Tab-separated table of C-alpha atoms in Angstrom:
chain	number	residue	atom	x	y	z
A	573	MET	CA	-25.988	-66.225	59.548
A	574	THR	CA	-25.115	-63.249	61.713
A	575	SER	CA	-24.478	-59.083	61.477
A	576	ALA	CA	-21.160	-57.398	62.175
A	577	LEU	CA	-22.906	-56.881	65.779
A	578	GLY	CA	-22.999	-60.789	66.029
A	579	GLY	CA	-26.799	-60.736	65.965
A	580	PRO	CA	-29.282	-60.951	63.390
A	581	PRO	CA	-29.001	-59.298	60.081
A	582	GLY	CA	-30.480	-55.866	59.779
A	583	PRO	CA	-31.176	-53.653	57.300
A	584	ALA	CA	-28.131	-52.303	55.099
A	585	PHE	CA	-26.281	-49.435	56.046
A	586	PRO	CA	-27.053	-46.377	53.553
A	587	THR	CA	-24.507	-46.095	51.024
A	588	GLY	CA	-23.059	-43.720	49.007
A	589	PRO	CA	-20.303	-44.264	46.057
A	590	ALA	CA	-17.785	-45.522	48.435
A	591	GLY	CA	-19.811	-47.686	50.309
A	592	PRO	CA	-21.402	-46.895	53.735
A	593	CYS	CA	-21.747	-43.119	54.413
A	594	PRO	CA	-20.717	-41.913	57.493
A	595	TYR	CA	-23.765	-40.466	58.848
A	596	GLY	CA	-26.280	-42.876	57.913
A	597	ARG	CA	-27.424	-40.339	55.343
A	598	ALA	CA	-26.981	-41.076	51.193
A	599	ILE	CA	-24.674	-38.567	49.676
A	600	ASP	CA	-25.562	-37.313	46.346
A	601	ALA	CA	-23.995	-39.650	43.952
A	602	SER	CA	-20.881	-38.171	42.207
A	603	PRO	CA	-18.039	-39.565	40.211
A	604	VAL	CA	-15.424	-41.603	42.091
A	605	PRO	CA	-12.313	-39.440	41.684
A	606	SER	CA	-9.861	-40.907	39.463
A	607	ILE	CA	-5.893	-40.531	39.721
A	608	GLU	CA	-6.195	-37.792	37.372
A	609	ALA	CA	-8.587	-35.807	39.265
A	610	LEU	CA	-6.269	-35.626	42.333
A	611	GLY	CA	-5.193	-32.333	40.963
A	612	ALA	CA	-8.552	-30.999	41.625
A	613	LEU	CA	-8.317	-32.424	45.227
A	614	ASP	CA	-9.327	-29.782	48.022
A	615	LEU	CA	-8.847	-30.796	51.267
A	616	PHE	CA	-11.308	-28.050	52.769
A	617	GLY	CA	-13.835	-28.370	49.769
A	618	GLU	CA	-17.425	-29.785	50.438
A	619	GLY	CA	-16.683	-32.595	48.311
A	620	PHE	CA	-13.644	-33.871	50.391
A	621	VAL	CA	-15.443	-32.760	53.560
A	622	ARG	CA	-18.627	-34.464	53.204
A	623	ASP	CA	-17.229	-37.632	52.090
A	624	PRO	CA	-13.692	-38.068	52.038
A	625	TYR	CA	-13.669	-41.829	51.462
A	626	PRO	CA	-13.490	-42.014	47.506
A	627	TRP	CA	-10.418	-39.759	47.468
A	628	LEU	CA	-8.404	-41.648	50.361
A	629	ASP	CA	-9.074	-44.949	48.200
A	630	VAL	CA	-7.679	-43.364	45.132
A	631	LEU	CA	-4.779	-42.039	47.282
A	632	ARG	CA	-3.973	-45.271	48.901
A	633	ALA	CA	-4.287	-47.514	45.535
A	634	ASP	CA	-2.622	-45.057	43.092
A	635	ALA	CA	-0.716	-42.089	44.654
A	636	PRO	CA	0.209	-43.239	48.460
A	637	VAL	CA	2.627	-40.397	48.684
A	638	HIS	CA	0.842	-37.525	47.014
A	639	HIS	CA	2.158	-33.685	46.444
A	640	ASP	CA	-0.625	-31.453	47.140
A	641	PRO	CA	-0.033	-28.212	45.401
A	642	ALA	CA	-2.846	-26.360	47.669
A	643	THR	CA	-1.081	-26.862	50.602
A	644	GLY	CA	2.244	-28.158	49.490
A	645	LEU	CA	1.945	-31.196	51.709
A	646	TRP	CA	2.868	-34.809	50.846
A	647	LEU	CA	-0.146	-36.913	51.383
A	648	VAL	CA	0.712	-40.358	53.007
A	649	SER	CA	-2.206	-42.505	53.056
A	650	ARG	CA	-1.132	-46.185	53.340
A	651	TYR	CA	-1.316	-47.784	56.759
A	652	ASP	CA	2.252	-49.124	56.704
A	653	ASP	CA	3.919	-46.123	55.528
A	654	ILE	CA	2.072	-43.958	58.134
A	655	ARG	CA	3.048	-46.356	60.952
A	656	ARG	CA	6.600	-46.114	59.801
A	657	VAL	CA	6.651	-42.331	59.895
A	658	LEU	CA	5.052	-42.190	63.395
A	659	LEU	CA	7.532	-44.692	64.692
A	660	ASP	CA	10.998	-42.681	63.404
A	661	PRO	CA	10.649	-39.333	64.801
A	662	ALA	CA	14.504	-38.749	64.135
A	663	VAL	CA	14.038	-38.904	60.330
A	664	PHE	CA	10.267	-37.655	60.225
A	665	ARG	CA	10.032	-34.900	63.136
A	666	PRO	CA	6.952	-33.509	64.905
A	667	ASP	CA	8.223	-29.790	64.493
A	668	ASN	CA	5.330	-28.572	62.007
A	669	ALA	CA	2.784	-30.450	63.959
A	670	GLN	CA	1.016	-27.206	65.319
A	671	HIS	CA	1.817	-24.859	62.710
A	672	ALA	CA	-0.991	-23.003	60.937
A	673	ILE	CA	-1.986	-24.447	57.608
A	674	THR	CA	-3.212	-20.969	56.815
A	675	PRO	CA	-0.580	-18.081	56.627
A	676	LEU	CA	-1.650	-15.687	59.473
A	677	GLY	CA	-1.949	-12.139	58.419
A	678	VAL	CA	-0.049	-9.466	60.058
A	679	PRO	CA	-3.069	-8.057	61.905
A	680	ALA	CA	-4.119	-11.457	63.640
A	681	LEU	CA	-0.198	-12.102	64.540
A	682	ARG	CA	-0.138	-8.712	66.204
A	683	VAL	CA	-3.175	-9.555	68.368
A	684	LEU	CA	-1.125	-12.829	68.906
A	685	ALA	CA	2.359	-10.824	70.045
A	686	ARG	CA	0.576	-8.451	72.184
A	687	ALA	CA	-0.706	-11.513	74.149
A	688	GLY	CA	2.935	-13.115	74.282
A	689	PHE	CA	1.419	-16.389	72.308
A	690	ARG	CA	4.070	-18.296	71.158
A	691	VAL	CA	3.865	-22.132	70.375
A	692	ARG	CA	6.897	-23.463	71.928
A	693	PRO	CA	7.744	-27.297	71.637
A	694	ALA	CA	6.143	-28.992	74.117
A	695	LEU	CA	4.572	-32.320	73.478
A	696	ALA	CA	2.950	-33.272	69.885
A	697	ASN	CA	5.528	-30.877	68.348
A	698	ASN	CA	8.580	-31.497	70.460
A	699	GLY	CA	11.393	-33.966	69.092
A	700	SER	CA	13.955	-32.774	71.424
A	701	PRO	CA	15.258	-34.185	74.435
A	702	SER	CA	12.668	-32.798	76.951
A	703	HIS	CA	9.742	-34.270	75.285
A	704	PRO	CA	10.157	-37.945	77.095
A	705	GLY	CA	10.158	-36.244	80.462
A	706	LEU	CA	7.323	-33.666	79.677
A	707	ARG	CA	5.252	-36.668	78.234
A	708	ARG	CA	5.566	-38.544	81.403
A	709	VAL	CA	4.273	-35.910	83.504
A	710	VAL	CA	0.989	-35.437	81.269
A	711	THR	CA	0.712	-39.324	80.819
A	712	ARG	CA	0.655	-39.274	84.752
A	713	PHE	CA	-2.327	-37.468	84.971
A	714	PHE	CA	-4.449	-40.063	82.077
A	715	ASN	CA	-2.795	-43.506	82.995
A	716	ALA	CA	-5.262	-46.488	83.453
A	717	GLN	CA	-5.612	-46.097	87.334
A	718	ARG	CA	-6.746	-42.260	87.283
A	719	VAL	CA	-9.101	-42.972	83.957
A	720	ALA	CA	-10.899	-46.283	85.810
A	721	ALA	CA	-11.092	-43.832	88.971
A	722	ALA	CA	-12.702	-41.138	86.925
A	723	VAL	CA	-15.471	-43.181	85.389
A	724	PRO	CA	-18.126	-42.237	88.497
A	725	VAL	CA	-17.209	-38.451	87.430
A	726	ILE	CA	-17.939	-39.026	83.871
A	727	GLU	CA	-21.078	-40.984	84.546
A	728	ARG	CA	-21.973	-38.157	86.847
A	729	VAL	CA	-21.389	-35.419	84.501
A	730	ALA	CA	-23.219	-37.408	81.575
A	731	GLY	CA	-26.251	-37.619	83.748
A	732	GLU	CA	-26.495	-33.981	84.707
A	733	LEU	CA	-26.174	-33.006	80.728
A	734	LEU	CA	-28.799	-35.713	79.938
A	735	ASP	CA	-30.906	-34.264	82.539
A	736	THR	CA	-30.784	-31.202	80.531
A	737	VAL	CA	-31.422	-32.859	76.935
A	738	GLY	CA	-34.637	-34.712	78.839
A	739	SER	CA	-36.057	-31.552	79.472
A	740	GLU	CA	-35.305	-30.255	76.359
A	741	ILE	CA	-37.193	-33.197	74.367
A	742	ASP	CA	-40.114	-33.068	76.650
A	743	ALA	CA	-40.325	-29.231	76.081
A	744	VAL	CA	-39.823	-29.167	72.256
A	745	GLY	CA	-39.842	-32.853	71.030
A	746	GLY	CA	-36.118	-32.842	70.310
A	747	SER	CA	-32.662	-31.909	71.131
A	748	ASP	CA	-29.165	-31.589	69.269
A	749	LEU	CA	-26.953	-34.292	71.256
A	750	PHE	CA	-23.600	-32.361	69.973
A	751	GLY	CA	-24.369	-28.828	71.671
A	752	ALA	CA	-26.289	-30.147	74.767
A	753	PHE	CA	-23.961	-32.986	75.696
A	754	ALA	CA	-21.159	-34.201	73.480
A	755	HIS	CA	-19.376	-30.893	73.186
A	756	THR	CA	-19.597	-30.022	76.993
A	757	LEU	CA	-19.174	-33.395	78.486
A	758	PRO	CA	-15.245	-33.680	78.164
A	759	CYS	CA	-14.864	-30.230	79.038
A	760	ARG	CA	-16.635	-30.449	82.453
A	761	VAL	CA	-14.788	-33.568	83.056
A	762	MET	CA	-11.432	-32.515	82.036
A	763	MET	CA	-11.732	-29.244	84.176
A	764	GLU	CA	-12.828	-31.812	87.310
A	765	LEU	CA	-9.956	-34.262	86.390
A	766	LEU	CA	-7.256	-31.376	86.466
A	767	GLY	CA	-8.347	-29.127	89.363
A	768	ILE	CA	-9.018	-26.326	87.029
A	769	ASP	CA	-12.004	-24.003	88.476
A	770	GLY	CA	-12.947	-20.017	88.057
A	771	LEU	CA	-13.984	-20.696	84.351
A	772	ASP	CA	-17.172	-21.615	83.092
A	773	THR	CA	-17.009	-24.367	80.494
A	774	THR	CA	-18.570	-22.328	77.392
A	775	THR	CA	-15.714	-20.009	77.487
A	776	LEU	CA	-13.179	-22.510	77.712
A	777	VAL	CA	-15.127	-24.663	74.803
A	778	ARG	CA	-14.994	-21.346	72.664
A	779	TRP	CA	-11.356	-20.895	73.155
A	780	SER	CA	-10.704	-24.385	72.399
A	781	ASP	CA	-12.520	-24.315	69.231
A	782	ALA	CA	-11.156	-21.114	67.975
A	783	SER	CA	-7.776	-22.274	68.672
A	784	LEU	CA	-8.618	-25.349	66.195
A	785	GLU	CA	-9.861	-23.284	63.575
A	786	LEU	CA	-7.024	-20.626	63.714
A	787	PHE	CA	-4.573	-23.280	63.275
A	788	TRP	CA	-6.037	-25.979	61.308
A	789	GLY	CA	-8.879	-24.096	59.421
A	790	ARG	CA	-8.719	-21.655	56.237
A	791	PRO	CA	-10.180	-18.716	57.766
A	792	THR	CA	-10.320	-14.928	56.191
A	793	ALA	CA	-8.149	-12.373	57.013
A	794	GLU	CA	-11.337	-10.946	59.083
A	795	ARG	CA	-12.092	-14.043	60.414
A	796	GLN	CA	-8.453	-14.525	61.471
A	797	LEU	CA	-8.582	-11.453	63.799
A	798	GLU	CA	-11.652	-12.690	65.452
A	799	LEU	CA	-10.210	-15.970	66.152
A	800	ALA	CA	-6.907	-14.473	67.150
A	801	ALA	CA	-8.534	-12.384	69.980
A	802	LEU	CA	-9.717	-15.673	71.359
A	803	VAL	CA	-6.910	-17.655	71.179
A	804	ALA	CA	-4.971	-14.393	72.801
A	805	GLU	CA	-7.533	-14.563	75.720
A	806	PHE	CA	-7.007	-18.485	76.085
A	807	HIS	CA	-3.188	-17.862	76.087
A	808	GLN	CA	-3.243	-15.223	78.554
A	809	TRP	CA	-5.805	-17.233	81.094
A	810	LEU	CA	-3.189	-20.204	80.552
A	811	THR	CA	-0.296	-18.043	81.474
A	812	THR	CA	-2.018	-16.698	84.569
A	813	VAL	CA	-2.808	-20.077	85.629
A	814	VAL	CA	0.532	-21.508	84.927
A	815	SER	CA	2.072	-18.584	86.889
A	816	ASP	CA	0.456	-19.489	90.069
A	817	ARG	CA	3.065	-21.481	91.930
A	818	THR	CA	0.951	-22.098	94.538
A	819	ALA	CA	-0.283	-24.752	92.929
A	820	PRO	CA	-0.460	-28.170	94.675
A	821	ALA	CA	2.457	-30.231	93.681
A	822	ASP	CA	0.182	-33.332	92.982
A	823	SER	CA	-2.166	-31.349	90.654
A	824	PHE	CA	-1.751	-31.050	86.651
A	825	VAL	CA	-0.459	-27.377	86.882
A	826	GLY	CA	1.611	-28.057	90.008
A	827	ALA	CA	3.424	-31.014	88.376
A	828	LEU	CA	4.332	-29.222	85.257
A	829	VAL	CA	5.390	-26.217	86.923
A	830	ARG	CA	8.067	-28.213	89.111
A	831	HIS	CA	9.101	-30.077	86.210
A	832	ARG	CA	12.759	-29.968	85.591
A	833	LEU	CA	14.329	-30.308	82.120
A	834	PRO	CA	17.246	-32.602	80.990
A	835	ASP	CA	19.710	-29.838	81.976
A	836	GLY	CA	17.999	-29.599	85.692
A	837	GLU	CA	16.547	-26.248	85.048
A	838	LEU	CA	13.019	-25.619	85.720
A	839	LEU	CA	10.618	-25.944	82.818
A	840	ASP	CA	10.034	-22.372	81.566
A	841	LEU	CA	6.773	-20.791	81.465
A	842	GLN	CA	5.764	-20.828	77.786
A	843	THR	CA	6.549	-24.572	77.528
A	844	ALA	CA	4.531	-25.252	80.458
A	845	VAL	CA	1.849	-22.918	78.904
A	846	GLY	CA	2.024	-24.682	75.586
A	847	ALA	CA	1.677	-27.852	77.185
A	848	CYS	CA	-1.567	-27.056	78.869
A	849	PHE	CA	-2.497	-25.648	75.542
A	850	PHE	CA	-2.291	-29.019	73.778
A	851	VAL	CA	-3.791	-31.067	76.544
A	852	PHE	CA	-6.913	-28.632	76.891
A	853	VAL	CA	-7.585	-28.412	73.203
A	854	ALA	CA	-7.117	-32.292	72.633
A	855	GLY	CA	-9.125	-33.088	76.181
A	856	GLN	CA	-12.027	-30.985	74.891
A	857	SER	CA	-12.476	-30.282	71.502
A	858	THR	CA	-10.995	-33.500	69.886
A	859	THR	CA	-12.777	-35.971	72.659
A	860	GLY	CA	-15.874	-33.926	71.876
A	861	GLN	CA	-15.921	-34.521	68.413
A	862	LEU	CA	-15.306	-37.871	69.022
A	863	ILE	CA	-18.257	-38.382	71.200
A	864	ALA	CA	-20.454	-36.488	68.528
A	865	THR	CA	-19.374	-39.122	66.025
A	866	VAL	CA	-19.858	-42.369	68.064
A	867	LEU	CA	-23.342	-40.941	69.109
A	868	ARG	CA	-24.272	-40.131	65.368
A	869	GLY	CA	-23.172	-43.529	63.860
A	870	ALA	CA	-24.813	-45.412	66.708
A	871	LEU	CA	-28.318	-43.904	65.879
A	872	ALA	CA	-27.737	-44.213	62.090
A	873	GLU	CA	-26.714	-47.954	62.210
A	874	PRO	CA	-29.451	-50.343	62.792
A	875	GLY	CA	-29.854	-52.164	65.884
A	876	VAL	CA	-27.019	-50.505	67.584
A	877	TRP	CA	-28.580	-47.935	69.823
A	878	PRO	CA	-31.280	-50.147	71.581
A	879	ARG	CA	-28.190	-52.683	72.274
A	880	VAL	CA	-25.151	-50.442	73.592
A	881	ALA	CA	-26.820	-49.939	77.109
A	882	GLN	CA	-27.424	-53.446	77.522
A	883	GLU	CA	-24.948	-55.692	75.534
A	884	GLU	CA	-21.562	-55.855	77.543
A	885	GLY	CA	-18.670	-54.407	75.735
A	886	LEU	CA	-20.711	-53.113	72.643
A	887	ALA	CA	-20.168	-49.335	73.742
A	888	ARG	CA	-16.232	-49.699	73.760
A	889	ALA	CA	-16.367	-52.216	70.897
A	890	TRP	CA	-18.326	-49.376	68.831
A	891	VAL	CA	-16.272	-46.674	69.867
A	892	GLU	CA	-13.219	-48.320	68.491
A	893	GLU	CA	-14.833	-48.882	65.049
A	894	VAL	CA	-15.348	-45.255	64.937
A	895	LEU	CA	-11.711	-44.699	65.803
A	896	ARG	CA	-10.532	-46.767	63.187
A	897	ARG	CA	-13.213	-45.594	60.296
A	898	GLU	CA	-13.806	-41.911	61.363
A	899	PRO	CA	-11.704	-40.362	63.520
A	900	PRO	CA	-12.393	-37.137	64.900
A	901	VAL	CA	-8.362	-36.437	64.344
A	902	THR	CA	-8.095	-37.117	60.607
A	903	THR	CA	-4.507	-36.196	59.782
A	904	TRP	CA	-1.315	-35.307	61.523
A	905	ARG	CA	2.024	-33.229	60.039
A	906	ARG	CA	5.625	-34.493	60.114
A	907	VAL	CA	8.369	-32.792	58.391
A	908	THR	CA	11.652	-35.008	56.942
A	909	GLU	CA	15.034	-34.588	58.563
A	910	ARG	CA	16.968	-35.594	55.432
A	911	PRO	CA	16.129	-36.935	52.189
A	912	VAL	CA	14.408	-40.042	52.509
A	913	GLU	CA	12.240	-42.560	50.482
A	914	LEU	CA	8.938	-43.383	51.448
A	915	GLY	CA	6.250	-45.117	49.319
A	916	GLY	CA	8.491	-45.403	46.575
A	917	VAL	CA	8.825	-41.587	46.548
A	918	ARG	CA	11.966	-39.801	47.088
A	919	LEU	CA	11.401	-36.820	49.564
A	920	PRO	CA	13.763	-34.054	50.005
A	921	ALA	CA	15.136	-32.648	53.412
A	922	GLY	CA	12.318	-30.658	54.816
A	923	ALA	CA	9.356	-31.969	53.190
A	924	GLU	CA	5.930	-31.669	55.013
A	925	LEU	CA	4.021	-34.462	55.107
A	926	LEU	CA	0.176	-34.818	56.211
A	927	LEU	CA	-0.753	-38.156	57.461
A	928	MET	CA	-3.993	-39.483	56.310
A	929	LEU	CA	-5.095	-41.158	59.467
A	930	MET	CA	-8.630	-41.886	58.454
A	931	GLY	CA	-7.473	-43.530	55.087
A	932	SER	CA	-5.076	-45.847	57.229
A	933	GLY	CA	-7.971	-47.019	58.882
A	934	SER	CA	-9.672	-47.775	55.962
A	935	ASP	CA	-6.735	-49.752	54.528
A	936	PRO	CA	-7.787	-53.342	52.993
A	937	GLU	CA	-4.334	-54.755	53.566
A	938	VAL	CA	-4.673	-54.376	57.088
A	939	PHE	CA	-8.596	-54.425	57.732
A	940	THR	CA	-10.926	-56.663	56.330
A	941	ALA	CA	-14.042	-54.833	54.585
A	942	PRO	CA	-12.843	-51.789	56.095
A	943	GLU	CA	-15.902	-49.850	54.885
A	944	GLY	CA	-17.986	-51.746	56.975
A	945	MET	CA	-18.651	-50.754	60.979
A	946	ARG	CA	-17.752	-54.278	62.680
A	947	PRO	CA	-17.599	-53.766	66.538
A	948	HIS	CA	-15.329	-56.601	67.954
A	949	ARG	CA	-13.487	-57.134	64.707
A	950	ALA	CA	-10.127	-58.747	65.814
A	951	ASN	CA	-7.500	-56.500	65.155
A	952	SER	CA	-9.777	-53.161	65.779
A	953	ARG	CA	-7.423	-51.815	68.172
A	954	HIS	CA	-4.477	-51.601	65.565
A	955	HIS	CA	-5.962	-48.460	64.229
A	956	LEU	CA	-3.288	-45.195	64.226
A	957	ALA	CA	-6.406	-42.792	65.340
A	958	PHE	CA	-4.112	-41.993	68.265
A	959	GLY	CA	-0.802	-42.298	66.747
A	960	VAL	CA	1.675	-44.801	67.724
A	961	GLY	CA	5.229	-44.482	69.691
A	962	ARG	CA	6.653	-41.803	71.336
A	963	HIS	CA	4.046	-39.464	70.461
A	964	ARG	CA	0.945	-41.422	70.812
A	965	CYS	CA	-1.981	-39.312	72.541
A	966	PRO	CA	-1.452	-39.441	76.175
A	967	GLY	CA	-5.054	-39.139	76.495
A	968	ALA	CA	-6.211	-42.133	74.351
A	969	SER	CA	-7.510	-43.996	77.263
A	970	LEU	CA	-9.524	-41.038	79.030
A	971	ALA	CA	-10.999	-40.136	75.256
A	972	ARG	CA	-11.811	-43.804	74.922
A	973	THR	CA	-13.388	-44.260	78.188
A	974	GLU	CA	-15.448	-40.724	78.025
A	975	ALA	CA	-17.148	-41.937	74.621
A	976	ALA	CA	-18.101	-45.303	75.633
A	977	VAL	CA	-19.787	-44.057	78.919
A	978	ALA	CA	-21.430	-41.163	77.046
A	979	LEU	CA	-22.875	-43.728	74.449
A	980	ARG	CA	-23.932	-45.847	77.373
A	981	ALA	CA	-25.347	-43.233	79.212
A	982	ALA	CA	-27.297	-41.555	76.408
A	983	ALA	CA	-28.776	-44.767	74.969
A	984	GLY	CA	-29.838	-45.832	78.487
A	985	ARG	CA	-31.598	-42.828	79.299
A	986	PHE	CA	-33.364	-42.695	76.050
A	987	PRO	CA	-33.437	-45.907	74.477
A	988	THR	CA	-35.960	-45.209	71.607
A	989	LEU	CA	-34.303	-41.965	70.568
A	990	HIS	CA	-33.704	-41.899	66.780
A	991	LEU	CA	-32.164	-39.217	64.374
A	992	THR	CA	-34.905	-36.353	63.521
A	993	PRO	CA	-35.584	-37.585	59.775
A	994	GLU	CA	-36.763	-34.263	58.621
A	995	ALA	CA	-33.807	-32.634	59.909
A	996	PRO	CA	-30.888	-31.525	57.085
A	997	PRO	CA	-27.485	-33.026	56.684
A	998	PRO	CA	-25.561	-31.791	59.638
A	999	PRO	CA	-22.877	-29.391	59.085
A	1000	VAL	CA	-19.339	-30.910	59.337
A	1001	LEU	CA	-16.237	-29.472	61.134
A	1002	ASP	CA	-14.029	-28.822	57.762
A	1003	LEU	CA	-10.516	-28.199	59.155
A	1004	LEU	CA	-7.360	-30.030	57.875
A	1005	SER	CA	-6.898	-32.282	60.919
A	1006	PHE	CA	-10.379	-32.613	62.706
A	1007	ARG	CA	-13.566	-33.913	61.324
A	1008	ALA	CA	-16.799	-34.272	62.844
A	1009	PRO	CA	-20.735	-33.545	62.490
A	1010	LEU	CA	-21.800	-30.407	64.536
A	1011	GLU	CA	-25.242	-31.366	65.025
A	1012	VAL	CA	-27.106	-34.737	66.144
A	1013	ARG	CA	-30.611	-33.779	65.919
A	1014	VAL	CA	-32.853	-36.369	67.839
A	1015	SER	CA	-35.993	-36.922	68.629
A	1016	PRO	CA	-37.953	-39.380	71.015
């Protein structure tokens, strides 16, 4: 008999009401929700954020296309339905992908307007004929060849950050791998790969996180003002960078500003800024969230951490299972172009959909025993964490590689590291489309 990792069976993974709990800690037992309870579902609530799996199971089994009155969104939870939506952008358009889920108040809108902020169709929210050409420009900087060439950069930056982690562990007996390592690594790597200088990583991280919270969170009116000010700074900086027409043609910004649209016109400034906005947020915040989830899960699962630095391919296989079961991008939005039937439900034109990507990775019709972490499962890469079709994430290969390198480097440097037992459960990012532990407290 062997464990899911291919070695001797280890201790059982701690379980909550819906099977293995995400962070290796037992979650307070609560009644498994029923279809009748879906009226009380709160996508931003503590119960759903801490342990979404029972809710996702009920949605997938009993209400695969469910209208959520609190947000006005149709929640789509079965793998096949989500895949169908993603593969048909003509009927299920991406136009609403980056709309603010919480309506912004007039004061916040004024702050953004003064900065010239506009969300133009560029990449994730672009269903127009300009999308394929723009995507080709961006994808060229994140293709397999460039990602392979970037591995030494990722390893070097990871080593530098882990030096700081080691110093902190020596000084105080512990560290937080989220703040000291996972959250910073992708930002530094991206800035080097894209040739961005003259800006400290702390500022870019703060801008990126503020953008996620403003557009995918439920901030109060006062908080909206704080976030809008940061997003405005971010937009103004991006505008300055993109406006510099002296950027080399082989640089990311240089390629964007020289790109021509289908009508032959040069790409306009606002669309170029919008493309940069999406790439910077996705390349920094969401990749950092993935790394944090990967690290915490590997530390919590018996037998994983000591082996990932030694066993060929295990780090990448673990990353793939995390992407399947607990992706950092948990949901994504689409809007129907015309009336259509989906999952047995007739939807009108203009229906706004929320694709439950996290739930699709636990669909038992696709993944055997989906609640268990099983690296090397035969169809592990069939998950939808990066989407599928023409809007599939162009940075998927880089994100996978960064997460695997980060895991292997951290486990190799600190093979006896473990989650700090007395640490409280970590705060969890509670945005509509993003979820991750915001702390990974460790001890030697």
